[in-house]
PDB file of C-alpha atoms in Angstrom:
ATOM      1  CA  UNK A   1      43.079  -1.865 -16.393  1.00 35.00           C
ATOM      2  CA  UNK A   2      41.277  -2.611 -13.145  1.00 38.00           C
ATOM      3  CA  UNK A   3      42.037  -0.394 -10.207  1.00 46.00           C
ATOM      4  CA  UNK A   4      41.875  -1.721  -6.679  1.00 58.00           C
ATOM      5  CA  UNK A   5      40.890   0.809  -4.056  1.00 68.00           C
ATOM      6  CA  UNK A   6      41.995   0.292  -0.493  1.00 83.00           C
ATOM      7  CA  UNK A   7      39.156   0.297   1.985  1.00 84.00           C
ATOM      8  CA  UNK A   8      39.303   1.737   5.477  1.00 86.00           C
ATOM      9  CA  UNK A   9      37.255   2.034   8.617  1.00 86.00           C
ATOM     10  CA  UNK A  10      35.267   5.313   8.315  1.00 86.00           C
ATOM     11  CA  UNK A  11      35.688   5.828  12.061  1.00 89.00           C
ATOM     12  CA  UNK A  12      39.360   6.566  11.348  1.00 93.00           C
ATOM     13  CA  UNK A  13      38.638   9.758   9.389  1.00 93.00           C
ATOM     14  CA  UNK A  14      38.494  11.960  12.483  1.00 93.00           C
ATOM     15  CA  UNK A  15      41.598  10.303  13.926  1.00 93.00           C
ATOM     16  CA  UNK A  16      43.473  10.943  10.672  1.00 95.00           C
ATOM     17  CA  UNK A  17      42.463  14.629  10.747  1.00 95.00           C
ATOM     18  CA  UNK A  18      43.668  14.882  14.340  1.00 96.00           C
ATOM     19  CA  UNK A  19      46.988  13.253  13.440  1.00 96.00           C
ATOM     20  CA  UNK A  20      47.451  15.668  10.512  1.00 95.00           C
ATOM     21  CA  UNK A  21      47.044  18.605  12.887  1.00 97.00           C
ATOM     22  CA  UNK A  22      49.470  17.126  15.434  1.00 96.00           C
ATOM     23  CA  UNK A  23      52.332  15.747  13.369  1.00 97.00           C
ATOM     24  CA  UNK A  24      55.674  15.205  15.075  1.00 96.00           C
ATOM     25  CA  UNK A  25      58.675  17.318  14.082  1.00 98.00           C
ATOM     26  CA  UNK A  26      60.057  14.354  12.127  1.00 98.00           C
ATOM     27  CA  UNK A  27      56.749  13.813  10.309  1.00 98.00           C
ATOM     28  CA  UNK A  28      56.512  17.522   9.415  1.00 98.00           C
ATOM     29  CA  UNK A  29      60.061  17.505   8.072  1.00 99.00           C
ATOM     30  CA  UNK A  30      59.519  14.400   5.951  1.00 99.00           C
ATOM     31  CA  UNK A  31      56.124  15.670   4.747  1.00 99.00           C
ATOM     32  CA  UNK A  32      57.729  18.890   3.492  1.00 98.00           C
ATOM     33  CA  UNK A  33      60.022  16.739   1.355  1.00 98.00           C
ATOM     34  CA  UNK A  34      57.399  14.224   0.174  1.00 98.00           C
ATOM     35  CA  UNK A  35      55.149  17.047  -1.028  1.00 97.00           C
ATOM     36  CA  UNK A  36      57.818  17.942  -3.595  1.00 96.00           C
ATOM     37  CA  UNK A  37      57.874  14.449  -5.120  1.00 94.00           C
ATOM     38  CA  UNK A  38      55.925  12.863  -7.909  1.00 92.00           C
ATOM     39  CA  UNK A  39      53.838  10.804  -7.774  1.00 94.00           C
ATOM     40  CA  UNK A  40      51.506  12.315  -5.197  1.00 95.00           C
ATOM     41  CA  UNK A  41      51.782  11.479  -1.502  1.00 97.00           C
ATOM     42  CA  UNK A  42      49.107  11.610   1.188  1.00 97.00           C
ATOM     43  CA  UNK A  43      49.717  12.064   4.905  1.00 98.00           C
ATOM     44  CA  UNK A  44      47.922  10.328   7.759  1.00 97.00           C
ATOM     45  CA  UNK A  45      45.912   8.157   5.378  1.00 97.00           C
ATOM     46  CA  UNK A  46      43.402   5.580   6.684  1.00 97.00           C
ATOM     47  CA  UNK A  47      44.013   2.145   5.167  1.00 97.00           C
ATOM     48  CA  UNK A  48      42.088  -0.887   6.406  1.00 96.00           C
ATOM     49  CA  UNK A  49      42.044  -0.547  10.202  1.00 95.00           C
ATOM     50  CA  UNK A  50      45.097   1.723  10.464  1.00 97.00           C
ATOM     51  CA  UNK A  51      46.183   5.288   9.774  1.00 97.00           C
ATOM     52  CA  UNK A  52      49.547   5.248   8.009  1.00 98.00           C
ATOM     53  CA  UNK A  53      51.911   8.207   8.242  1.00 98.00           C
ATOM     54  CA  UNK A  54      52.493   8.635   4.492  1.00 98.00           C
ATOM     55  CA  UNK A  55      51.052   6.841   1.473  1.00 97.00           C
ATOM     56  CA  UNK A  56      51.796   6.894  -2.242  1.00 96.00           C
ATOM     57  CA  UNK A  57      48.960   5.092  -4.034  1.00 93.00           C
ATOM     58  CA  UNK A  58      50.703   4.984  -7.400  1.00 93.00           C
ATOM     59  CA  UNK A  59      53.701   3.156  -5.938  1.00 93.00           C
ATOM     60  CA  UNK A  60      51.746   1.239  -3.270  1.00 94.00           C
ATOM     61  CA  UNK A  61      54.246   2.567  -0.780  1.00 96.00           C
ATOM     62  CA  UNK A  62      53.749   3.386   2.907  1.00 97.00           C
ATOM     63  CA  UNK A  63      56.289   5.304   4.956  1.00 98.00           C
ATOM     64  CA  UNK A  64      56.110   5.135   8.736  1.00 97.00           C
ATOM     65  CA  UNK A  65      58.040   7.402  11.091  1.00 98.00           C
ATOM     66  CA  UNK A  66      58.482   5.580  14.380  1.00 94.00           C
ATOM     67  CA  UNK A  67      58.719   7.289  17.752  1.00 85.00           C
ATOM     68  CA  UNK A  68      59.711   5.782  21.089  1.00 70.00           C
ATOM     69  CA  UNK A  69      56.442   3.841  21.571  1.00 71.00           C
ATOM     70  CA  UNK A  70      57.355   1.624  18.617  1.00 61.00           C
ATOM     71  CA  UNK A  71      60.357   0.219  20.473  1.00 66.00           C
ATOM     72  CA  UNK A  72      58.455  -1.339  23.367  1.00 84.00           C
ATOM     73  CA  UNK A  73      57.498  -5.014  23.288  1.00 85.00           C
ATOM     74  CA  UNK A  74      53.839  -4.110  22.743  1.00 88.00           C
ATOM     75  CA  UNK A  75      54.753  -1.541  20.110  1.00 85.00           C
ATOM     76  CA  UNK A  76      56.842  -4.029  18.175  1.00 91.00           C
ATOM     77  CA  UNK A  77      54.084  -6.652  18.296  1.00 94.00           C
ATOM     78  CA  UNK A  78      51.535  -4.098  17.069  1.00 92.00           C
ATOM     79  CA  UNK A  79      53.858  -2.966  14.264  1.00 94.00           C
ATOM     80  CA  UNK A  80      54.458  -6.574  13.163  1.00 95.00           C
ATOM     81  CA  UNK A  81      50.710  -7.228  12.940  1.00 96.00           C
ATOM     82  CA  UNK A  82      50.109  -3.929  11.170  1.00 95.00           C
ATOM     83  CA  UNK A  83      52.921  -4.573   8.695  1.00 96.00           C
ATOM     84  CA  UNK A  84      51.552  -8.046   7.910  1.00 97.00           C
ATOM     85  CA  UNK A  85      48.079  -6.631   7.205  1.00 97.00           C
ATOM     86  CA  UNK A  86      49.406  -3.825   5.010  1.00 97.00           C
ATOM     87  CA  UNK A  87      51.771  -6.110   3.109  1.00 97.00           C
ATOM     88  CA  UNK A  88      48.825  -8.475   2.629  1.00 96.00           C
ATOM     89  CA  UNK A  89      47.146  -5.606   0.773  1.00 96.00           C
ATOM     90  CA  UNK A  90      50.125  -5.465  -1.588  1.00 94.00           C
ATOM     91  CA  UNK A  91      51.801  -2.466   0.038  1.00 96.00           C
ATOM     92  CA  UNK A  92      55.512  -1.948   0.608  1.00 95.00           C
ATOM     93  CA  UNK A  93      56.355  -0.543   4.051  1.00 96.00           C
ATOM     94  CA  UNK A  94      59.373   1.680   4.632  1.00 96.00           C
ATOM     95  CA  UNK A  95      60.181   2.614   8.242  1.00 96.00           C
ATOM     96  CA  UNK A  96      62.370   5.332   9.686  1.00 98.00           C
ATOM     97  CA  UNK A  97      62.852   6.387  13.276  1.00 97.00           C
ATOM     98  CA  UNK A  98      62.206   9.971  14.347  1.00 97.00           C
ATOM     99  CA  UNK A  99      65.931  10.414  14.945  1.00 97.00           C
ATOM    100  CA  UNK A 100      66.819   9.092  11.472  1.00 98.00           C
ATOM    101  CA  UNK A 101      64.528  11.666   9.886  1.00 99.00           C
ATOM    102  CA  UNK A 102      65.762  14.501  12.083  1.00 98.00           C
ATOM    103  CA  UNK A 103      69.473  13.647  12.135  1.00 98.00           C
ATOM    104  CA  UNK A 104      70.079  11.816   8.845  1.00 99.00           C
ATOM    105  CA  UNK A 105      67.533  13.597   6.671  1.00 99.00           C
ATOM    106  CA  UNK A 106      69.575  13.611   3.481  1.00 98.00           C
ATOM    107  CA  UNK A 107      70.033   9.832   3.647  1.00 98.00           C
ATOM    108  CA  UNK A 108      66.334   9.294   4.351  1.00 98.00           C
ATOM    109  CA  UNK A 109      65.385  11.431   1.350  1.00 98.00           C
ATOM    110  CA  UNK A 110      67.849   9.536  -0.827  1.00 97.00           C
ATOM    111  CA  UNK A 111      66.340   6.178   0.195  1.00 96.00           C
ATOM    112  CA  UNK A 112      62.811   7.399  -0.502  1.00 96.00           C
ATOM    113  CA  UNK A 113      63.717   8.903  -3.877  1.00 94.00           C
ATOM    114  CA  UNK A 114      65.565   5.783  -4.944  1.00 92.00           C
ATOM    115  CA  UNK A 115      62.678   3.519  -3.971  1.00 90.00           C
ATOM    116  CA  UNK A 116      60.079   5.704  -5.680  1.00 90.00           C
ATOM    117  CA  UNK A 117      62.179   5.932  -8.859  1.00 88.00           C
ATOM    118  CA  UNK A 118      62.899   2.209  -9.091  1.00 82.00           C
ATOM    119  CA  UNK A 119      59.628   0.780  -7.852  1.00 69.00           C
ATOM    120  CA  UNK A 120      57.941  -1.635 -10.190  1.00 56.00           C
ATOM    121  CA  UNK A 121      54.830  -2.526  -8.227  1.00 50.00           C
ATOM    122  CA  UNK A 122      51.819  -3.224 -10.374  1.00 44.00           C
ATOM    123  CA  UNK A 123      48.743  -1.058 -10.220  1.00 42.00           C
ATOM    124  CA  UNK A 124      46.736  -4.276  -9.520  1.00 40.00           C
TER     125      UNK A 124
END
């Protein structure tokens, strides 16, 4: 079975470390949950030219937690481009807002668990 590794810009390593140290309250809350799941999740993972919030390589799944900057016109355009690039790499993108994670946590966890359990993406 061939395994395809996702490349990334090495200049993003320091940015990813910085983001790990400065996670939002919503990201910290979701990370505490994701750490309990199998398969393994990574946080603030460089992929291509981006740093994604959470990544599960085995399921080819990215989870993004969106704050207020994502709801501006520029933020939405950036997210659309980013999503297209990541989906072009064969990844599935799941987005939640900060308030969804903080205020509807049980439902967010249920969606994630269901998607992880039923995913059938190839290891390609």
